[in-house]
Tab-separated table of C-alpha atoms (C1' of nucleotides) in Angstrom:
chain	number	residue	atom	x	y	z
A	1	MET	CA	0.000	0.000	0.000
A	2	ALA	CA	1.582	3.254	-1.138
A	3	SER	CA	1.984	5.940	1.515
A	4	GLY	CA	-1.152	7.926	2.188
A	5	ASP	CA	-3.405	5.385	0.537
A	6	LEU	CA	-4.128	3.599	3.764
A	7	THR	CA	-5.472	6.705	5.493
A	8	LEU	CA	-7.756	7.465	2.536
A	9	SER	CA	-9.016	3.879	2.506
A	10	ILE	CA	-9.873	4.001	6.198
A	11	LEU	CA	-11.627	7.358	5.923
A	12	GLY	CA	-13.421	6.270	2.755
A	13	LEU	CA	-14.696	2.999	4.190
A	14	LEU	CA	-15.800	4.658	7.436
A	15	GLY	CA	-17.554	7.223	5.259
A	16	GLU	CA	-19.903	4.411	4.233
A	17	GLY	CA	-20.650	3.517	7.833
A	18	PRO	CA	-19.065	2.627	11.198
A	19	MET	CA	-17.021	-0.553	11.406
A	20	HIS	CA	-14.267	-2.074	13.512
A	21	GLY	CA	-10.609	-2.566	12.628
A	22	TYR	CA	-10.835	-6.191	11.653
A	23	GLU	CA	-13.592	-5.475	9.178
A	24	LEU	CA	-11.622	-2.536	7.745
A	25	LYS	CA	-8.768	-4.950	7.207
A	26	ALA	CA	-11.007	-7.400	5.336
A	27	ARG	CA	-12.586	-4.655	3.200
A	28	ILE	CA	-9.219	-3.124	2.295
A	29	HIS	CA	-7.895	-6.564	1.480
A	30	ARG	CA	-10.678	-7.108	-1.052
A	31	LEU	CA	-10.138	-3.711	-2.618
A	32	SER	CA	-6.424	-3.868	-3.206
A	33	GLY	CA	-5.152	-6.751	-1.131
A	34	HIS	CA	-4.099	-8.913	-4.047
A	35	LEU	CA	-1.501	-6.244	-4.711
A	36	ARG	CA	-0.308	-5.388	-1.245
A	37	PRO	CA	-1.966	-6.865	1.835
A	38	VAL	CA	-2.676	-4.554	4.763
A	39	SER	CA	-0.636	-5.565	7.771
A	40	ASP	CA	-1.812	-5.190	11.361
A	41	GLY	CA	1.318	-3.211	12.038
A	42	ALA	CA	0.163	-0.593	9.536
A	43	LEU	CA	-3.573	-0.649	10.186
A	44	TYR	CA	-3.821	-0.334	13.967
A	45	PRO	CA	-1.276	2.479	14.310
A	46	ALA	CA	-3.081	4.283	11.453
A	47	ILE	CA	-6.375	4.014	13.370
A	48	THR	CA	-4.675	5.334	16.518
A	49	ARG	CA	-3.298	8.303	14.559
A	50	LEU	CA	-6.728	9.107	13.139
A	51	GLU	CA	-8.244	8.922	16.608
A	52	LYS	CA	-5.561	11.179	18.089
A	53	SER	CA	-6.139	13.784	15.409
A	54	GLY	CA	-9.874	13.701	16.091
A	55	LEU	CA	-11.015	12.275	12.742
A	56	VAL	CA	-12.304	9.006	14.160
A	57	GLU	CA	-14.081	7.961	17.381
A	58	ARG	CA	-14.026	4.567	19.130
A	59	HIS	CA	-16.839	2.761	20.944
A	60	GLU	CA	-16.179	-0.616	22.539
A	61	GLU	CA	-18.641	-3.390	21.664
A	62	GLU	CA	-18.975	-7.098	22.297
A	63	GLY	CA	-17.356	-9.138	19.536
A	64	ALA	CA	-19.641	-11.273	17.400
A	65	GLY	CA	-17.099	-14.026	17.100
A	66	ALA	CA	-14.920	-13.542	20.114
A	67	ALA	CA	-13.062	-10.577	21.494
A	68	ARG	CA	-14.165	-7.042	22.253
A	69	ARG	CA	-14.441	-4.834	19.174
A	70	GLN	CA	-13.487	-1.219	18.786
A	71	VAL	CA	-16.218	0.161	16.540
A	72	LEU	CA	-14.918	3.181	14.642
A	73	THR	CA	-17.019	6.140	13.531
A	74	LEU	CA	-16.051	9.165	11.440
A	75	THR	CA	-16.340	12.433	13.326
A	76	ASP	CA	-17.509	15.587	11.568
A	77	ALA	CA	-13.853	16.589	11.205
A	78	GLY	CA	-13.158	13.140	9.763
A	79	ARG	CA	-15.863	13.477	7.147
A	80	ALA	CA	-14.611	16.952	6.271
A	81	GLU	CA	-11.089	15.554	5.826
A	82	LEU	CA	-12.375	12.725	3.620
A	83	LEU	CA	-14.262	15.160	1.389
A	84	ARG	CA	-11.249	17.464	1.232
A	85	ARG	CA	-9.018	14.603	0.117
A	86	LEU	CA	-11.528	13.585	-2.540
A	87	ARG	CA	-12.200	17.137	-3.736
A	88	GLU	CA	-8.598	18.358	-3.747
A	89	PRO	CA	-6.382	15.346	-4.414
A	90	ALA	CA	-2.616	15.757	-4.571
A	91	ASP	CA	-0.948	15.678	-8.002
A	92	LEU	CA	0.345	12.216	-7.206
A	93	ASP	CA	-3.209	10.929	-6.745
A	94	ILE	CA	-4.005	12.188	-10.239
A	95	SER	CA	-0.891	10.952	-12.054
A	96	ASP	CA	-0.475	7.492	-10.530
A	97	GLN	CA	-3.121	5.036	-11.714
A	98	THR	CA	-3.141	2.984	-8.528
A	99	ARG	CA	-3.706	6.088	-6.450
A	100	PHE	CA	-6.291	7.473	-8.879
A	101	PHE	CA	-8.206	4.210	-8.489
A	102	GLY	CA	-8.078	4.791	-4.746
A	103	LEU	CA	-9.867	8.071	-5.410
A	104	LEU	CA	-12.433	6.496	-7.757
A	105	THR	CA	-13.285	3.902	-5.114
A	106	PHE	CA	-14.761	6.595	-2.889
A	107	LEU	CA	-15.536	9.401	-5.343
A	108	SER	CA	-19.298	8.784	-5.205
A	109	GLN	CA	-19.208	10.092	-1.649
A	110	LEU	CA	-18.486	13.602	-2.950
A	111	PRO	CA	-21.929	15.220	-2.758
A	112	ARG	CA	-21.527	17.863	-5.468
A	113	ARG	CA	-21.625	16.614	-9.054
A	114	ALA	CA	-19.392	19.476	-10.192
A	115	ASP	CA	-16.690	18.375	-7.738
A	116	ARG	CA	-16.782	14.794	-8.999
A	117	ALA	CA	-16.497	16.035	-12.579
A	118	GLU	CA	-13.556	18.270	-11.723
A	119	VAL	CA	-11.548	15.308	-10.415
A	120	LEU	CA	-12.157	13.395	-13.656
A	121	ARG	CA	-11.196	16.485	-15.660
A	122	ARG	CA	-7.862	16.727	-13.866
A	123	ARG	CA	-7.097	13.080	-14.636
A	124	LEU	CA	-8.076	13.565	-18.291
A	125	ALA	CA	-5.821	16.616	-18.571
A	126	PHE	CA	-2.935	14.577	-17.175
A	127	LEU	CA	-3.532	11.735	-19.647
A	128	GLU	CA	-3.737	14.156	-22.558
A	129	THR	CA	-0.273	15.562	-21.816
A	130	PRO	CA	2.208	13.834	-24.154
A	131	ALA	CA	4.538	11.603	-22.126
A	132	SER	CA	6.668	8.531	-22.511
A	133	PHE	CA	9.025	6.439	-20.443
A	134	PHE	CA	11.740	7.131	-23.021
A	135	TYR	CA	12.986	10.325	-24.604
A	136	GLU	CA	15.304	11.546	-27.346
A	137	GLU	CA	16.421	15.068	-26.566
A	138	ASP	CA	13.250	15.781	-24.557
A	139	ARG	CA	10.972	14.450	-27.290
A	140	PRO	CA	8.833	11.573	-25.944
A	141	LEU	CA	9.399	8.440	-28.014
A	142	ARG	CA	6.537	6.345	-29.377
A	143	ALA	CA	6.400	2.551	-29.311
A	144	GLU	CA	7.411	2.304	-32.978
A	145	GLU	CA	10.612	4.239	-32.329
A	146	VAL	CA	12.170	2.196	-29.549
A	147	PRO	CA	14.239	-0.852	-30.467
A	148	ASP	CA	14.084	-2.721	-27.132
A	149	PRO	CA	11.124	-5.152	-27.325
A	150	PHE	CA	10.265	-4.790	-23.622
A	151	HIS	CA	10.351	-1.004	-23.811
A	152	ARG	CA	8.088	-1.245	-26.852
A	153	GLY	CA	5.708	-3.376	-24.793
A	154	MET	CA	5.577	-0.803	-22.025
A	155	LEU	CA	4.628	1.888	-24.519
A	156	LEU	CA	2.059	-0.258	-26.330
A	157	ILE	CA	0.393	-1.209	-23.056
A	158	ALA	CA	0.503	2.343	-21.728
A	159	ARG	CA	-1.099	3.602	-24.932
A	160	ALA	CA	-3.912	1.041	-24.817
A	161	THR	CA	-4.512	1.800	-21.155
A	162	GLY	CA	-4.515	5.527	-21.701
A	163	ASP	CA	-6.885	5.293	-24.672
A	164	ALA	CA	-9.366	3.151	-22.752
A	165	GLU	CA	-9.267	5.433	-19.766
A	166	LYS	CA	-9.624	8.630	-21.814
A	167	ARG	CA	-12.637	7.178	-23.601
A	168	TRP	CA	-14.309	6.339	-20.291
A	169	LEU	CA	-13.450	9.716	-18.781
A	170	ARG	CA	-14.943	11.603	-21.750
A	171	GLU	CA	-18.120	9.519	-21.700
A	172	THR	CA	-18.554	9.876	-17.969
A	173	LEU	CA	-17.859	13.606	-18.056
A	174	ALA	CA	-20.479	14.021	-20.790
A	175	GLU	CA	-23.015	12.261	-18.567
A	176	LEU	CA	-22.058	14.321	-15.530
A	177	GLU	CA	-22.369	17.545	-17.488
A	178	SER	CA	-25.770	16.738	-19.034
B	1	MET	CA	8.913	5.634	-5.949
B	2	ALA	CA	7.635	2.492	-4.258
B	3	SER	CA	10.012	0.775	-1.868
B	4	GLY	CA	12.606	-1.386	-3.576
B	5	ASP	CA	12.116	0.239	-6.952
B	6	LEU	CA	14.853	2.739	-6.390
B	7	THR	CA	17.507	0.131	-5.740
B	8	LEU	CA	16.508	-1.786	-8.886
B	9	SER	CA	16.593	1.411	-10.941
B	10	ILE	CA	20.097	2.247	-9.747
B	11	LEU	CA	21.399	-1.257	-10.371
B	12	GLY	CA	19.647	-1.416	-13.755
B	13	LEU	CA	20.964	1.916	-14.981
B	14	LEU	CA	24.497	1.142	-13.788
B	15	GLY	CA	24.143	-2.184	-15.600
B	16	GLU	CA	24.137	-0.152	-18.824
B	17	GLY	CA	27.337	1.660	-17.879
B	18	PRO	CA	29.030	3.715	-15.138
B	19	MET	CA	27.536	7.064	-14.249
B	20	HIS	CA	27.461	9.507	-11.340
B	21	GLY	CA	24.615	10.238	-8.928
B	22	TYR	CA	23.342	13.349	-10.595
B	23	GLU	CA	23.000	11.563	-13.905
B	24	LEU	CA	21.223	8.646	-12.201
B	25	LYS	CA	18.800	11.182	-10.811
B	26	ALA	CA	18.139	12.639	-14.264
B	27	ARG	CA	17.737	9.196	-15.884
B	28	ILE	CA	15.370	7.959	-13.165
B	29	HIS	CA	13.414	11.179	-13.457
B	30	ARG	CA	12.843	10.562	-17.178
B	31	LEU	CA	11.810	6.956	-16.584
B	32	SER	CA	9.223	7.508	-13.896
B	33	GLY	CA	9.714	11.027	-12.645
B	34	HIS	CA	6.379	12.334	-13.845
B	35	LEU	CA	4.884	9.964	-11.298
B	36	ARG	CA	7.184	10.382	-8.348
B	37	PRO	CA	10.380	12.412	-8.553
B	38	VAL	CA	13.496	10.951	-6.959
B	39	SER	CA	14.595	13.031	-4.032
B	40	ASP	CA	18.240	13.553	-3.080
B	41	GLY	CA	17.387	12.328	0.375
B	42	ALA	CA	16.432	8.959	-1.101
B	43	LEU	CA	19.031	8.687	-3.862
B	44	TYR	CA	22.296	9.443	-2.075
B	45	PRO	CA	21.621	7.254	0.963
B	46	ALA	CA	20.613	4.458	-1.449
B	47	ILE	CA	23.957	4.812	-3.255
B	48	THR	CA	25.789	4.716	0.071
B	49	ARG	CA	23.928	1.532	1.060
B	50	LEU	CA	24.822	-0.121	-2.248
B	51	GLU	CA	28.457	0.858	-1.796
B	52	LYS	CA	28.551	-0.476	1.764
B	53	SER	CA	27.135	-3.804	0.669
B	54	GLY	CA	29.754	-4.034	-2.071
B	55	LEU	CA	27.415	-3.832	-5.069
B	56	VAL	CA	28.744	-0.503	-6.336
B	57	GLU	CA	32.183	1.177	-6.461
B	58	ARG	CA	32.997	4.903	-6.475
B	59	HIS	CA	35.733	6.752	-8.377
B	60	GLU	CA	36.110	10.501	-7.974
B	61	GLU	CA	36.276	12.521	-11.181
B	62	GLU	CA	36.360	16.194	-12.145
B	63	GLY	CA	32.871	17.550	-12.772
B	64	ALA	CA	32.018	18.674	-16.309
B	65	GLY	CA	29.981	21.625	-15.099
B	66	ALA	CA	31.342	22.316	-11.691
B	67	ALA	CA	31.866	20.085	-8.669
B	68	ARG	CA	33.674	16.795	-8.246
B	69	ARG	CA	31.708	13.772	-9.414
B	70	GLN	CA	31.461	10.362	-7.823
B	71	VAL	CA	31.376	7.994	-10.802
B	72	LEU	CA	29.626	4.770	-9.854
B	73	THR	CA	30.390	1.340	-11.310
B	74	LEU	CA	28.644	-1.987	-10.721
B	75	THR	CA	30.885	-4.582	-9.100
B	76	ASP	CA	30.613	-8.251	-10.058
B	77	ALA	CA	28.465	-8.764	-6.978
B	78	GLY	CA	26.319	-5.816	-8.074
B	79	ARG	CA	25.740	-7.302	-11.519
B	80	ALA	CA	24.901	-10.656	-9.951
B	81	GLU	CA	22.364	-8.957	-7.681
B	82	LEU	CA	20.812	-7.101	-10.633
B	83	LEU	CA	20.436	-10.334	-12.606
B	84	ARG	CA	19.012	-12.102	-9.565
B	85	ARG	CA	16.405	-9.385	-9.091
B	86	LEU	CA	15.453	-9.576	-12.773
B	87	ARG	CA	15.415	-13.369	-12.908
B	88	GLU	CA	13.597	-13.994	-9.621
B	89	PRO	CA	11.364	-10.991	-9.009
B	90	ALA	CA	9.185	-10.858	-5.877
B	91	ASP	CA	5.455	-11.518	-6.263
B	92	LEU	CA	4.830	-7.819	-5.789
B	93	ASP	CA	6.993	-7.016	-8.839
B	94	ILE	CA	4.765	-9.329	-10.879
B	95	SER	CA	1.366	-8.206	-9.589
B	96	ASP	CA	1.825	-4.430	-9.470
B	97	GLN	CA	1.935	-2.851	-12.936
B	98	THR	CA	4.214	-0.006	-11.929
B	99	ARG	CA	6.716	-2.436	-10.476
B	100	PHE	CA	6.389	-4.823	-13.406
B	101	PHE	CA	7.254	-1.931	-15.710
B	102	GLY	CA	10.351	-1.376	-13.586
B	103	LEU	CA	11.306	-4.936	-14.418
B	104	LEU	CA	10.562	-4.522	-18.146
B	105	THR	CA	12.769	-1.436	-18.245
B	106	PHE	CA	15.839	-3.553	-17.562
B	107	LEU	CA	14.724	-7.026	-18.634
B	108	SER	CA	16.839	-6.973	-21.817
B	109	GLN	CA	19.900	-7.163	-19.585
B	110	LEU	CA	19.000	-10.739	-18.650
B	111	PRO	CA	21.313	-12.732	-20.912
B	112	ARG	CA	19.292	-15.963	-21.198
B	113	ARG	CA	16.232	-15.824	-23.431
B	114	ALA	CA	14.527	-18.536	-21.353
B	115	ASP	CA	14.847	-16.379	-18.221
B	116	ARG	CA	13.299	-13.364	-19.943
B	117	ALA	CA	10.410	-15.540	-21.169
B	118	GLU	CA	9.834	-16.954	-17.694
B	119	VAL	CA	9.322	-13.473	-16.239
B	120	LEU	CA	6.706	-12.697	-18.902
B	121	ARG	CA	5.033	-16.040	-18.251
B	122	ARG	CA	4.679	-15.255	-14.559
B	123	ARG	CA	3.035	-11.907	-15.347
B	124	LEU	CA	0.674	-13.566	-17.846
B	125	ALA	CA	-0.331	-16.180	-15.273
B	126	PHE	CA	-1.106	-13.404	-12.794
B	127	LEU	CA	-3.248	-11.523	-15.328
B	128	GLU	CA	-5.143	-14.689	-16.260
B	129	THR	CA	-6.250	-15.217	-12.659
B	130	PRO	CA	-9.796	-13.856	-12.315
B	131	ALA	CA	-9.817	-10.818	-10.041
B	132	SER	CA	-11.825	-7.695	-9.387
B	133	PHE	CA	-11.791	-4.755	-7.027
B	134	PHE	CA	-15.284	-5.711	-5.910
B	135	TYR	CA	-16.786	-8.987	-4.773
B	136	GLU	CA	-20.129	-10.528	-3.902
B	137	GLU	CA	-19.590	-13.488	-1.592
B	138	ASP	CA	-16.091	-14.090	-2.957
B	139	ARG	CA	-17.235	-13.963	-6.571
B	140	PRO	CA	-15.367	-11.196	-8.443
B	141	LEU	CA	-17.846	-8.733	-9.938
B	142	ARG	CA	-17.688	-7.600	-13.569
B	143	ALA	CA	-18.136	-4.019	-14.743
B	144	GLU	CA	-21.734	-4.655	-15.834
B	145	GLU	CA	-22.705	-5.797	-12.348
B	146	VAL	CA	-21.608	-2.830	-10.252
B	147	PRO	CA	-23.973	0.125	-9.905
B	148	ASP	CA	-21.445	2.819	-8.890
B	149	PRO	CA	-20.329	4.580	-12.107
B	150	PHE	CA	-16.782	5.143	-10.823
B	151	HIS	CA	-16.408	1.534	-9.756
B	152	ARG	CA	-17.651	0.534	-13.212
B	153	GLY	CA	-14.960	2.758	-14.725
B	154	MET	CA	-12.243	1.097	-12.695
B	155	LEU	CA	-13.331	-2.319	-13.941
B	156	LEU	CA	-13.709	-1.220	-17.570
B	157	ILE	CA	-10.259	0.348	-17.558
B	158	ALA	CA	-8.686	-2.605	-15.787
B	159	ARG	CA	-10.206	-4.972	-18.323
B	160	ALA	CA	-8.946	-2.970	-21.314
B	161	THR	CA	-5.501	-2.722	-19.730
B	162	GLY	CA	-5.370	-6.412	-18.949
B	163	ASP	CA	-6.506	-7.408	-22.434
B	164	ALA	CA	-3.893	-5.213	-24.120
B	165	GLU	CA	-1.160	-6.499	-21.878
B	166	LYS	CA	-2.132	-10.152	-22.284
B	167	ARG	CA	-2.137	-9.755	-26.064
B	168	TRP	CA	1.362	-8.252	-26.007
B	169	LEU	CA	2.657	-10.890	-23.579
B	170	ARG	CA	1.359	-13.754	-25.752
B	171	GLU	CA	2.835	-12.255	-28.926
B	172	THR	CA	6.191	-11.581	-27.314
B	173	LEU	CA	6.323	-15.030	-25.714
B	174	ALA	CA	5.610	-16.612	-29.116
B	175	GLU	CA	8.557	-14.675	-30.572
B	176	LEU	CA	10.833	-15.601	-27.667
B	177	GLU	CA	9.926	-19.272	-27.983
B	178	SER	CA	10.448	-19.454	-31.777
C	1	DG	C1'	25.449	40.779	-9.192
C	2	DC	C1'	22.154	37.110	-9.678
C	3	DT	C1'	19.955	33.069	-11.150
C	4	DA	C1'	20.058	28.512	-13.053
C	5	DG	C1'	22.237	24.349	-13.355
C	6	DC	C1'	25.749	21.033	-11.661
C	7	DA	C1'	26.852	18.066	-7.779
C	8	DT	C1'	26.557	15.873	-3.213
C	9	DG	C1'	25.204	15.326	1.121
C	10	DT	C1'	22.707	15.180	6.312
C	11	DA	C1'	18.816	14.953	9.808
C	12	DA	C1'	14.142	14.712	11.664
C	13	DA	C1'	9.738	12.965	11.091
C	14	DC	C1'	6.800	9.682	9.230
C	15	DG	C1'	4.840	5.415	7.832
C	16	DG	C1'	5.199	0.689	6.372
C	17	DT	C1'	7.009	-4.281	6.943
C	18	DT	C1'	7.924	-8.078	9.653
C	19	DA	C1'	7.828	-10.499	13.652
C	20	DC	C1'	6.170	-11.117	18.084
C	21	DA	C1'	2.413	-11.344	21.605
C	22	DT	C1'	-2.144	-12.283	23.580
C	23	DG	C1'	-6.628	-14.304	24.137
C	24	DA	C1'	-11.296	-15.807	23.157
C	25	DT	C1'	-14.732	-18.696	20.308
C	26	DT	C1'	-16.239	-22.086	16.900
C	27	DA	C1'	-15.951	-26.123	13.874
C	28	DG	C1'	-14.000	-30.475	12.859
D	1	DC	C1'	-7.961	-31.118	21.349
D	2	DT	C1'	-6.560	-28.417	17.960
D	3	DA	C1'	-6.762	-25.601	14.079
D	4	DA	C1'	-8.998	-21.684	12.056
D	5	DT	C1'	-11.110	-17.399	12.650
D	6	DC	C1'	-12.040	-13.338	15.266
D	7	DA	C1'	-9.791	-9.328	17.318
D	8	DT	C1'	-6.199	-6.027	18.742
D	9	DG	C1'	-1.968	-4.532	19.667
D	10	DT	C1'	3.617	-3.486	20.231
D	11	DA	C1'	8.595	-3.002	18.782
D	12	DA	C1'	12.671	-3.105	15.845
D	13	DC	C1'	14.071	-2.081	11.447
D	14	DC	C1'	14.043	0.091	7.107
D	15	DG	C1'	13.431	3.384	3.485
D	16	DT	C1'	11.130	7.728	1.880
D	17	DT	C1'	9.836	12.599	2.296
D	18	DT	C1'	10.923	17.116	3.338
D	19	DA	C1'	13.856	20.480	4.600
D	20	DC	C1'	18.277	22.161	5.277
D	21	DA	C1'	23.194	22.814	3.863
D	22	DT	C1'	27.230	23.640	0.874
D	23	DG	C1'	29.855	25.221	-3.073
D	24	DC	C1'	31.245	25.847	-7.806
D	25	DT	C1'	30.526	27.579	-12.859
D	26	DA	C1'	28.180	29.782	-16.825
D	27	DG	C1'	25.201	32.987	-18.843
D	28	DC	C1'	22.435	37.185	-18.497
DNA sequence: GCTAGCATGTAAACGGTTACATGATTAG
DNA sequence: CTAATCATGTAACCGTTTACATGCTAGC
């Protein structure tokens, strides 16, 4: 889990309703766990940090299976922070696909349609900027121009990915703006 | 730059020839810098670690522009470590696209064709395993089944990406095996 | 005289990984 | 009775981010 992602995931999931740490762990695991499992050593300290900064509240409850549960609820400040992170994502959240997907997972929680559209517009603008992994004197090289077969693959895949995503972004923006 | 990536990038670039830290920084920046710029505070300590573990050697040289340069060269142990990382990548390097691209960037340096093919085969096997970001009782959901428009986008994009990559992997494997 | 680029470094704060630790309940 | 699942936590280690620090040369 890339830095910062975990906090957004916790806030985003709690934005859908209160739950305890163990359930957060299971939900995060389903969302992105095949890539990078959440460890207890990351999750529980992250919850403690959120509690200390007043974004999350704890209420002890009897465990369904066994032990006592710490049911977590977003405070008003926590919800405000979640919406702020969704409305004004960092550049890195826009440029890195994994992180952008983290945003998309919870974007429906942004109440204003115009705010949701603006996030998609930023991603589209990023994808429309010419870029490559390889350059010749600052000119981005296209797949056809690189001799290394694996480099060519990277560019072919990146192009297909970018095209698919741009198509979806344009369609979805058209719907949001209608 | 996700953890571990930086070390591979340094080893991989030095595998193409000796260079000093500042040039490494510029080359890494072109490869992935639009996503996550390399900071000096990550790069120079990483070089020091590689030197201490005997994977890299330093030779001082006069700087072309100004200051003295520390030209870095891979040792035999360093080249062995680079090849080991390319030949036997961690699961995370196979499952995360960003990390897999890090592998592809340097994969041509693997001398044995069979080893290069094996890395592609592992990635293909991962992509052929059914997976989703969303589940209903452990069954991965398809784009058509999820109501949230942003979740649907994630699945549509992931499918297009996966299809393009699988096509390229199969073609390239066929060439490598002929 | 100043700014941009070349070139290398250190230190504090932060967060993640891995391993360790505990304890209760349920199903085989 | 014992393994799996539920449930939460701590501590050492490691690497990254951010900020700070230095100093030289070339062009305006």
